[in-house]
Tab-separated table of C-alpha atoms and ligand atoms in Angstrom:
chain	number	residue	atom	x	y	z
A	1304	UNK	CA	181.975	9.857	134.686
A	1305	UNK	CA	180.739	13.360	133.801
A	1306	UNK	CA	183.338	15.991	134.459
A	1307	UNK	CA	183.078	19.658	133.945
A	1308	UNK	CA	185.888	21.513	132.619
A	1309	UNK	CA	188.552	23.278	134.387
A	1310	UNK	CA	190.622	26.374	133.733
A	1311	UNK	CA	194.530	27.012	134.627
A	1312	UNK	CA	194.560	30.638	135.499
A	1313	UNK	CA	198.395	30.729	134.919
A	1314	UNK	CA	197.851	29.464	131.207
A	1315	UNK	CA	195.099	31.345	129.919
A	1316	UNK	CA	195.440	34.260	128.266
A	1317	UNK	CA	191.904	35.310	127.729
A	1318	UNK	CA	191.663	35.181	124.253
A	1319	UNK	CA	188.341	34.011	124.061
A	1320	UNK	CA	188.286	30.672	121.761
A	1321	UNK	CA	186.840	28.441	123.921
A	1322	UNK	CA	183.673	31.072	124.221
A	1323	UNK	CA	183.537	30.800	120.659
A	1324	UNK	CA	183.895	27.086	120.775
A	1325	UNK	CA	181.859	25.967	123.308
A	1326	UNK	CA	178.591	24.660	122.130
A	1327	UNK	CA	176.330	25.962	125.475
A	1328	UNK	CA	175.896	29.530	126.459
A	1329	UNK	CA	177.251	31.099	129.440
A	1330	UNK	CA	179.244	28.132	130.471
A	1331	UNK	CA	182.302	30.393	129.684
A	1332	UNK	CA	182.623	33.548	130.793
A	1333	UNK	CA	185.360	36.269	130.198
A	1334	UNK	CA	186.543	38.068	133.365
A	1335	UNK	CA	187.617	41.268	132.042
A	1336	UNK	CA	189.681	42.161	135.105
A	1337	UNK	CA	192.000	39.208	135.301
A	1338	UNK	CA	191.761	38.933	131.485
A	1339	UNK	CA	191.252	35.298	132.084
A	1340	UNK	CA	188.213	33.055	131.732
A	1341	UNK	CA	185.691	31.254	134.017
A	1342	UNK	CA	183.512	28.081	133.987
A	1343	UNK	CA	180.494	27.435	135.392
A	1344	UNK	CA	181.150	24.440	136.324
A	1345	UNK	CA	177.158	23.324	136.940
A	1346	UNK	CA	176.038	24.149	133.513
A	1347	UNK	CA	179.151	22.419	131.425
A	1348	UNK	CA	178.406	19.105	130.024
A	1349	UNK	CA	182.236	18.332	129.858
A	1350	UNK	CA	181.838	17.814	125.924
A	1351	UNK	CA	185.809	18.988	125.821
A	1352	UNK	CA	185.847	20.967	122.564
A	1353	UNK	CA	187.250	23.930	124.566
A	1354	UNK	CA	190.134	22.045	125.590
A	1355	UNK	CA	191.255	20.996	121.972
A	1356	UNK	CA	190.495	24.716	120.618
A	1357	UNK	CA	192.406	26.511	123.905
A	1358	UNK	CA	196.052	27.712	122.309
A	1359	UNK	CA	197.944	28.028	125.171
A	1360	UNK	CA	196.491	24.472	126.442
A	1361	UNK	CA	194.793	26.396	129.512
A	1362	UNK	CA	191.657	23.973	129.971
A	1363	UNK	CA	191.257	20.137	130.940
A	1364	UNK	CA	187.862	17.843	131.299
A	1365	UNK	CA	190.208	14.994	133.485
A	1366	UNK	CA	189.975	14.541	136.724
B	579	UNK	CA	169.119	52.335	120.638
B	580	UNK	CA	167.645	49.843	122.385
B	581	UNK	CA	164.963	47.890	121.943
B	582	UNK	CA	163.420	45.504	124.646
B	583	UNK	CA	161.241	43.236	122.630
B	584	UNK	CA	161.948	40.499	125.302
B	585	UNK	CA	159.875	41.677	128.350
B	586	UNK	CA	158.274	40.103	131.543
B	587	UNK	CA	154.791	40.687	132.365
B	588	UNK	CA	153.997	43.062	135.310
B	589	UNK	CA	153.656	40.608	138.329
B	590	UNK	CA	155.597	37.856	136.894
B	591	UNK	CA	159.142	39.784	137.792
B	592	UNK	CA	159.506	37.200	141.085
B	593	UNK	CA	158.984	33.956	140.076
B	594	UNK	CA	160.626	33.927	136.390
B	595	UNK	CA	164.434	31.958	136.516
B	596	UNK	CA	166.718	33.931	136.754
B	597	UNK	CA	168.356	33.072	133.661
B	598	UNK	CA	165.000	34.224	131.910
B	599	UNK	CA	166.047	37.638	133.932
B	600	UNK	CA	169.115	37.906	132.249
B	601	UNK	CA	167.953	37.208	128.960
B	602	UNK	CA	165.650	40.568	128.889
B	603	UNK	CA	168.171	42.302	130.514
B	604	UNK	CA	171.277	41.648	127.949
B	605	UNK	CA	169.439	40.256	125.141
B	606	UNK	CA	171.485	40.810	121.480
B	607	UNK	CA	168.781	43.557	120.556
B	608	UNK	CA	169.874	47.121	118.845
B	609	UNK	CA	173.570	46.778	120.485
B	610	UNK	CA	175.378	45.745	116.880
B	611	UNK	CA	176.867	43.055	118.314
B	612	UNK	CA	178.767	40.430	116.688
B	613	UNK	CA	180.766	37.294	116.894
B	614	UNK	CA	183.753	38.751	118.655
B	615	UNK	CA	181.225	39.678	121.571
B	616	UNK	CA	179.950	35.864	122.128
B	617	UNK	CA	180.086	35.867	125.869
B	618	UNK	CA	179.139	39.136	126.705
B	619	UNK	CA	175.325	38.800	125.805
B	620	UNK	CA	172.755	36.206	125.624
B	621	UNK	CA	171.741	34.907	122.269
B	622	UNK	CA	170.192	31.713	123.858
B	623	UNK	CA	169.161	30.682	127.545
B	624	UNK	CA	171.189	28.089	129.257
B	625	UNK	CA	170.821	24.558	129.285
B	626	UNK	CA	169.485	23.436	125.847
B	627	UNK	CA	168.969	19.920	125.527
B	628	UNK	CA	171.403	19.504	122.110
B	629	UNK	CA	174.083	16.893	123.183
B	630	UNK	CA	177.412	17.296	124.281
B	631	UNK	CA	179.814	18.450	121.590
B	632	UNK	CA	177.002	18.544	119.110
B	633	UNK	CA	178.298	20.601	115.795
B	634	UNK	CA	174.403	22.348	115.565
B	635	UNK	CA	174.062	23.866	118.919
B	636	UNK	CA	177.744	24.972	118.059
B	637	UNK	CA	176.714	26.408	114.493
B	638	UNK	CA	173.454	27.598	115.906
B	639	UNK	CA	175.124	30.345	118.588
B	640	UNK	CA	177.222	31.418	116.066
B	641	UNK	CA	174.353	32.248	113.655
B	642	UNK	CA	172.741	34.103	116.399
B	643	UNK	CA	175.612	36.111	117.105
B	644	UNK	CA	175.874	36.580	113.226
B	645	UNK	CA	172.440	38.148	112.949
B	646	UNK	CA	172.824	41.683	111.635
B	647	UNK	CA	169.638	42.956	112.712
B	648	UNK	CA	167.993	40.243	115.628
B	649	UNK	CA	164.980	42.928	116.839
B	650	UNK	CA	163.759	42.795	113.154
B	651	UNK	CA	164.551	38.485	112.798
B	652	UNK	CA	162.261	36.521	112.295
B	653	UNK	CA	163.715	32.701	112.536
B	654	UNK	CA	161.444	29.793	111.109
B	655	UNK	CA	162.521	26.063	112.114
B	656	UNK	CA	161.623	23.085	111.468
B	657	UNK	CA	161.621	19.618	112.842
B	658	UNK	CA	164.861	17.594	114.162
B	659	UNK	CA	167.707	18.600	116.722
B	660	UNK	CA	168.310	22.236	116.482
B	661	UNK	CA	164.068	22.807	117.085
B	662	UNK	CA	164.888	21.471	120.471
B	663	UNK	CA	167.036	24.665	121.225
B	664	UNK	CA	164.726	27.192	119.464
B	665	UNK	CA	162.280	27.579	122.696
B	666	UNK	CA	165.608	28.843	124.057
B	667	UNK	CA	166.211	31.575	121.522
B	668	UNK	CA	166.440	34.821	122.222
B	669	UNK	CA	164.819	36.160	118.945
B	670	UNK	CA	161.414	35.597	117.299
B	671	UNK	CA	161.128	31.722	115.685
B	672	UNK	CA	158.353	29.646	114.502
B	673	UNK	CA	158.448	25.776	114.035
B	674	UNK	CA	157.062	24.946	111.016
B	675	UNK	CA	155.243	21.322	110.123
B	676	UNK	CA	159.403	19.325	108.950
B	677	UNK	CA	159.752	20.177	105.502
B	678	UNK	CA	157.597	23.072	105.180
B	679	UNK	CA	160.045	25.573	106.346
B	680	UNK	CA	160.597	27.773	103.332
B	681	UNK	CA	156.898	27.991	102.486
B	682	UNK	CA	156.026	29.021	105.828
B	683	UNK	CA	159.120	31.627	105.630
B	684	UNK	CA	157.984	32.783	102.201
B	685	UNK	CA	154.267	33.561	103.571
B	686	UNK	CA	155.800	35.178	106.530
B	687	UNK	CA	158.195	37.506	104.778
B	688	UNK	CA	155.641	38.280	102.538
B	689	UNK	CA	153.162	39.141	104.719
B	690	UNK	CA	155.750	41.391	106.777
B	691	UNK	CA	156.448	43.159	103.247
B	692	UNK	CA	152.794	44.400	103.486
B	693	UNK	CA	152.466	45.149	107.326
B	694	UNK	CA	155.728	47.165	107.875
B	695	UNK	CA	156.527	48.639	104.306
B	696	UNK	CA	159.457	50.568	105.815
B	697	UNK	CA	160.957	48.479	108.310
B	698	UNK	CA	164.137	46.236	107.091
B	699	UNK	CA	162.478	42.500	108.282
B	700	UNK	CA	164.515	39.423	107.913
B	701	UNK	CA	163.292	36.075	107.736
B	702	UNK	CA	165.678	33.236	108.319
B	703	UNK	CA	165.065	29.344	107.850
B	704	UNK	CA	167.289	27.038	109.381
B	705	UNK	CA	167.125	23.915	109.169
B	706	UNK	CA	168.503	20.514	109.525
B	707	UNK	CA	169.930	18.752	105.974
B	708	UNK	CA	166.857	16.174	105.975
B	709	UNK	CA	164.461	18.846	106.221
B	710	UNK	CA	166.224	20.675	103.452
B	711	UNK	CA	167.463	18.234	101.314
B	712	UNK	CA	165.310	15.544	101.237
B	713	UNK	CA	161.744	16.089	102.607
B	714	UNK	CA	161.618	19.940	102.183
B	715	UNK	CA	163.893	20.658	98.984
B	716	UNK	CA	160.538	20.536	96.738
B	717	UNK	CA	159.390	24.006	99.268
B	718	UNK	CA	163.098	25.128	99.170
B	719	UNK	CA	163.811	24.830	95.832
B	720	UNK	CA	160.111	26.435	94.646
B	721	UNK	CA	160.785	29.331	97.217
B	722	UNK	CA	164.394	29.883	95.267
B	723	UNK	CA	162.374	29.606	91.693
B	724	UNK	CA	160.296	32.048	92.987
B	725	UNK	CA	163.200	34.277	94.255
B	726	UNK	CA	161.505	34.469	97.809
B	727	UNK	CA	163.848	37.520	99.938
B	728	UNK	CA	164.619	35.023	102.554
B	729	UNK	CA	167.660	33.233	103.823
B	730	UNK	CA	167.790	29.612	103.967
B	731	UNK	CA	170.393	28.186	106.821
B	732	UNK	CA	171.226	24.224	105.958
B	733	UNK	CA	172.695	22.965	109.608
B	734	UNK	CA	174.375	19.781	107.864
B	735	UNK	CA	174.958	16.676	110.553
B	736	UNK	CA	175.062	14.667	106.994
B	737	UNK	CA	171.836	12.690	108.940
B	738	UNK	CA	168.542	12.583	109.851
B	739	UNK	CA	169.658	12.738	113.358
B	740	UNK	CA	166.618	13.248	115.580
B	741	UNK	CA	165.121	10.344	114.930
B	742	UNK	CA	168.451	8.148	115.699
B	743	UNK	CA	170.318	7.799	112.468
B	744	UNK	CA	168.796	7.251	109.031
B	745	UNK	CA	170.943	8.462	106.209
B	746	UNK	CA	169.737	11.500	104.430
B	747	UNK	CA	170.657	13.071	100.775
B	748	UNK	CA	173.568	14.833	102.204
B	749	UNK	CA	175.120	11.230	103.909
B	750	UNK	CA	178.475	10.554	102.866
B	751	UNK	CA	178.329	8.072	99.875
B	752	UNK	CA	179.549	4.493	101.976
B	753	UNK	CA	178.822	5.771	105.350
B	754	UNK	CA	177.027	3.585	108.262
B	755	UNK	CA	174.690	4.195	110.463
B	756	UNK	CA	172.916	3.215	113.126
B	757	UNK	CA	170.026	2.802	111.055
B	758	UNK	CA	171.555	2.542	107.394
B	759	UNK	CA	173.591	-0.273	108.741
B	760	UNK	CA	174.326	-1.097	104.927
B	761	UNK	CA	176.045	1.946	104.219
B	762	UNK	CA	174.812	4.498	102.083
B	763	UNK	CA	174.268	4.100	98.194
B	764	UNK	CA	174.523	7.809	96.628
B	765	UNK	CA	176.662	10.431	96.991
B	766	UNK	CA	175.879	13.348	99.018
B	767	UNK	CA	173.490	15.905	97.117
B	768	UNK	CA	175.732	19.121	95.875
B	769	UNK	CA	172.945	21.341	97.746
B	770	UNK	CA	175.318	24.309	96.802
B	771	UNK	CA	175.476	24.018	93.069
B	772	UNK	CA	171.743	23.229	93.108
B	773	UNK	CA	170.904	26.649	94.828
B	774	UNK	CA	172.945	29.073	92.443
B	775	UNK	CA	171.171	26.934	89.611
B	776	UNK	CA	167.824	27.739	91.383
B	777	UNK	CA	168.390	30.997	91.503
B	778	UNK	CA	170.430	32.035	94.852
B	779	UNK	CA	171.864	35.237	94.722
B	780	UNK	CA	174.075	34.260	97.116
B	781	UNK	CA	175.471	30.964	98.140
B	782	UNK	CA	177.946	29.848	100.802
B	783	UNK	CA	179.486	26.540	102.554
B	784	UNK	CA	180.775	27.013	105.482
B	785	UNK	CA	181.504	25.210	109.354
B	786	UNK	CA	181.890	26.381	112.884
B	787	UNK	CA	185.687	25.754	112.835
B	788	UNK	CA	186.164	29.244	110.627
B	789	UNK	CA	183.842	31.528	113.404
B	790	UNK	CA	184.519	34.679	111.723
B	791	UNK	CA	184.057	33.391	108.339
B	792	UNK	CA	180.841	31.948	108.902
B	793	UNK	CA	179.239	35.694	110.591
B	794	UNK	CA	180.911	37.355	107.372
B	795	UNK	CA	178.671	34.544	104.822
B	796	UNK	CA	175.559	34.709	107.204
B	797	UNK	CA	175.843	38.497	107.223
B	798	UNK	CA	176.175	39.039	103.245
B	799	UNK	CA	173.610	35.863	103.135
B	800	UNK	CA	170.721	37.905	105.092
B	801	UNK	CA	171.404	41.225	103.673
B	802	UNK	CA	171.921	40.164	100.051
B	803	UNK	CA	168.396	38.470	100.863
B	804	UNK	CA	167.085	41.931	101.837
B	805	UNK	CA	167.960	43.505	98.959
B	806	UNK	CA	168.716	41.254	95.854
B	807	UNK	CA	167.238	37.466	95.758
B	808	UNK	CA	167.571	34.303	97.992
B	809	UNK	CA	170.684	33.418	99.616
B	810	UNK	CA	171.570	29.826	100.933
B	811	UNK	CA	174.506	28.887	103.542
B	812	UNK	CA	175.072	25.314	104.425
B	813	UNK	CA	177.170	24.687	107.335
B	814	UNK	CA	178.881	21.441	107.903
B	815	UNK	CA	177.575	20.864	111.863
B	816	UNK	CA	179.011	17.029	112.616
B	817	UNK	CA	176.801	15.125	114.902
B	818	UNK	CA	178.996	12.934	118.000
B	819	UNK	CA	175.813	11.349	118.537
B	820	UNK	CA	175.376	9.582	115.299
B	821	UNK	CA	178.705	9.175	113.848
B	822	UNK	CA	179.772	7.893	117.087
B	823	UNK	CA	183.031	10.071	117.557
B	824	UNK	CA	184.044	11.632	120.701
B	825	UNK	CA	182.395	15.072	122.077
B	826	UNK	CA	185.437	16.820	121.822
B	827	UNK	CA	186.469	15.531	118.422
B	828	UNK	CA	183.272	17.602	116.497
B	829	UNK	CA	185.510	20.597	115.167
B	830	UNK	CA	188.564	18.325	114.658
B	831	UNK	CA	186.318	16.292	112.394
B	832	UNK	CA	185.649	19.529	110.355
B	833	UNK	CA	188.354	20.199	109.755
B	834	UNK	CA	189.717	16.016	108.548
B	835	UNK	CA	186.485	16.240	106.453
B	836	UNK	CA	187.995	19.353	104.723
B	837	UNK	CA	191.582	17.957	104.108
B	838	UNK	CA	189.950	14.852	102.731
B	839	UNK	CA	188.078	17.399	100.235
B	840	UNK	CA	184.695	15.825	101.771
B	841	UNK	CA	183.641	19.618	102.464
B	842	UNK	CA	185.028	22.329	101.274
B	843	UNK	CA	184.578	26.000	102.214
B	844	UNK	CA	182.891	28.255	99.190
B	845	UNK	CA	181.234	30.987	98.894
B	846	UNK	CA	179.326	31.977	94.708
B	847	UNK	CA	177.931	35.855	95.284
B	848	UNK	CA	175.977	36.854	91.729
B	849	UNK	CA	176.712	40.305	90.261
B	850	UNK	CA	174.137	42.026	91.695
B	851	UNK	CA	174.754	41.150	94.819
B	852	UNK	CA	178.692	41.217	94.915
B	853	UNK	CA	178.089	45.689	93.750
B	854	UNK	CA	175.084	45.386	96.424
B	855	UNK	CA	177.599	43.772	99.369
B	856	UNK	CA	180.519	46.221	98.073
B	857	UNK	CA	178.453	49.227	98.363
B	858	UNK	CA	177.481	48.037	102.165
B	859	UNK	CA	181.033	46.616	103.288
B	860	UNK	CA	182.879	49.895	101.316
B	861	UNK	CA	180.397	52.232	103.122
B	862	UNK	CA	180.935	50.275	106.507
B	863	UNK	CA	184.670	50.906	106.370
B	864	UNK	CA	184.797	54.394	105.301
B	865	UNK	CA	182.673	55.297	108.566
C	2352	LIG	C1	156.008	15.610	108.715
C	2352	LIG	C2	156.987	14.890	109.568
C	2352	LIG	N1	157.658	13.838	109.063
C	2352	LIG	C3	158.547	13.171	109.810
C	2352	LIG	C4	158.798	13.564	111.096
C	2352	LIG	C5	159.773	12.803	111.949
C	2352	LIG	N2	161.022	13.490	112.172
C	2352	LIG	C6	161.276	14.226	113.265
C	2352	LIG	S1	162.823	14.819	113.347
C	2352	LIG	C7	163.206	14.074	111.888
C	2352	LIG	C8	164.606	14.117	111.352
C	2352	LIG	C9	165.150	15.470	111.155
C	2352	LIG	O1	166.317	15.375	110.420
C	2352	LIG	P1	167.121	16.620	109.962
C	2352	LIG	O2	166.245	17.591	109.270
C	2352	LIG	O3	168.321	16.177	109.204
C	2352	LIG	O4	167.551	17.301	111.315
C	2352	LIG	P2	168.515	16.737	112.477
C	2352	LIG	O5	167.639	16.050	113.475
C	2352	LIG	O6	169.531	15.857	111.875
C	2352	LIG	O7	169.099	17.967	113.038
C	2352	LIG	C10	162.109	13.377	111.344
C	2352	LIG	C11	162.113	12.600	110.107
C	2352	LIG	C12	158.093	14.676	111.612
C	2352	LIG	N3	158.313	15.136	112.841
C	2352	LIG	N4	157.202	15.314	110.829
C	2353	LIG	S1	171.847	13.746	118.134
C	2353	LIG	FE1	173.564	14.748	117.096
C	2353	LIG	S2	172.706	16.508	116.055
C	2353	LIG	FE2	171.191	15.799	117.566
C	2353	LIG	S3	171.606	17.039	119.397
C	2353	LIG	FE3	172.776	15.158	119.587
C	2353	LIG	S4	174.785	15.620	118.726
C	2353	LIG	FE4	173.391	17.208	118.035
């Protein structure tokens, strides 16, 4: 089943790796304000490589 | 400055996506942006058909956040997965005929020499490892023999993966594929060494697990083409597809590969080009 992935807004800490790590464009997006990120959940193909890269283990592609 | 070489035609404004929109308005042109920025501008449109997880469309943002000059880029492609995503780029690209990519490159940075004589132009092939190893590497290697000022980009998925699987030069000695169900008989071509012999100025191996390592060689890679001789990078880009491994597992791979000493990450820089990049990178941090 194709799931998008999900951020924890109490883990992440902005840092940016999964932007660097995700293979699509604007599926990740920094919100500068809450210094945390967001997905666009429509355009994510749920590949996951964001959730092994995240350091504080902020992102999950489970249901 | 800014430059907006991406621009809608009067009385198209309505009916282009939106994500077209946003392209023009925060394309990568004249901002100096970099890899540290990836997220804040558009280097590519949404939505590219490269699979889920796949190591190219992963090495292939990074390169375009790496460009140091993408108003004055000119990319040339050639056949196989990452041409897929180059209707989606946000800087100029051909697709060349597969295999022909450094001869059409040479022509084209020739030919730019002559029309703008005082405007830095970069030309920059990249390529899958079939197109560059195998089917191209007679055009490659002739356009490093004849010390052509271009880059040449390898994007190695170690397979001819666009056409579902055949082995290529730089497969793994032993591995199987979907269509080498055998297993390969030859070692995987040292690309590297053979471009420094050729006569790269500037030569680099590199993956998409070191993001800030790979925009420092594809930097010094494009301007030590600008001003000193050819420059090669080759960047280890594993394919899920193919090697049937999960989506998430692509930069974990890398990184296996490089423990096992499979790939390794080097970088050869010739004289003239390591007091050419020192004069740059010293300048840059005295400003
Ligand atoms: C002249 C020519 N020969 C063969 C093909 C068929 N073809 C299309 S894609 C491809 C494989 C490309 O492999 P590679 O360069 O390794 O790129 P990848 O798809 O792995 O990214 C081949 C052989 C072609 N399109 N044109
Ligand atoms: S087949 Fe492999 S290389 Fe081609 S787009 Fe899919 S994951 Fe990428």
């Amino acid at each position: 089943m194709y799931v998008a992935a999900r951020v924890d807004n109490d883990k992440c800490s902005g840092c940016k790796v999964c932007i660097f790590t995700c293979p699509d464009p604007n599926v990740i997006k920094l919100n500068k304000e809450a210094k945390i990120v967001a997905i666009n959940e429509a355009r994510c193909k749920g590949c996951g490589l964001c959730v092994v890269a995240c350091p504080k283990k902020a992102l999950n592609v489970s249901s | 400055m800014s430059k907006n070489i991406f621009r809608i035609s009067p009385g198209f404004e309505d009916i282009m996506p939106d994500e077209y929109k946003e392209l023009v308005e925060s394309g990568p042109y004249g901002k100096d942006l970099g890899v540290s920025d990836m997220g804040t501008f558009k280097e590519l449109l949404e939505e590219h058909p490269l699979c889920a997880g796949c190591g190219l469309a992963l090495s292939l943002r990074l390169i375009l956040a790496s460009l140091p000059n993408p108003e004055d880029t000119v990319i040339v492609g050639s056949t196989g997965c990452s041409a897929l995503a180059f209707p989606q780029v946000a800087v100029h690209n051909i697709h060349s005929l597969f295999g022909n990519q450094n001869a059409v490159a040479s022509g084209l940075k020739r030919a730019l020499k002559l029309r703008f004589p005082d405007k830095v132009k970069d030309v920059v092939v990249i390529a899958g490892d079939g197109a560059t190893a195998d089917i191209g590497l007679d055009m490659v290697m002739q356009s490093w023999f004849r010390s052509e000022s271009i880059t040449t980009i390898m994007l190695d998925n170690e397979a001819y993966a666009n056409t579902g699987g055949q082995e290529s030069g730089m497969t793994q000695q032993g591995a199987v594929m979907n269509m080498a169900p055998k297993g390969k008989n030859f070692p995987k071509i040292s690309l590297p060494e053979i471009a420094r012999e050729a006569g790269c100025s500037y030569v680099a191996s590199i993956s998409p697990a070191q993001p800030k390592r790979l925009e420092k060689m594809v930097r010094r890679a494009i301007l030590t083409a600008r001003e000193v001789g050819p420059s090669y990078v080759q960047i280890f880009s594993p394919c899920p597809t193919n090697y049937k491994f999960k989506p998430q597992e692509t930069v974990s791979r890398i990184k296996q590969h490089q423990k096992e000493g499979h790939y390794q990450t080097k970088e050869y820089i010739n004289t003239a080009a390591q007091e050419y990049l020192a004069s740059i990178e010293e300048g840059k941090k005295n400003e």
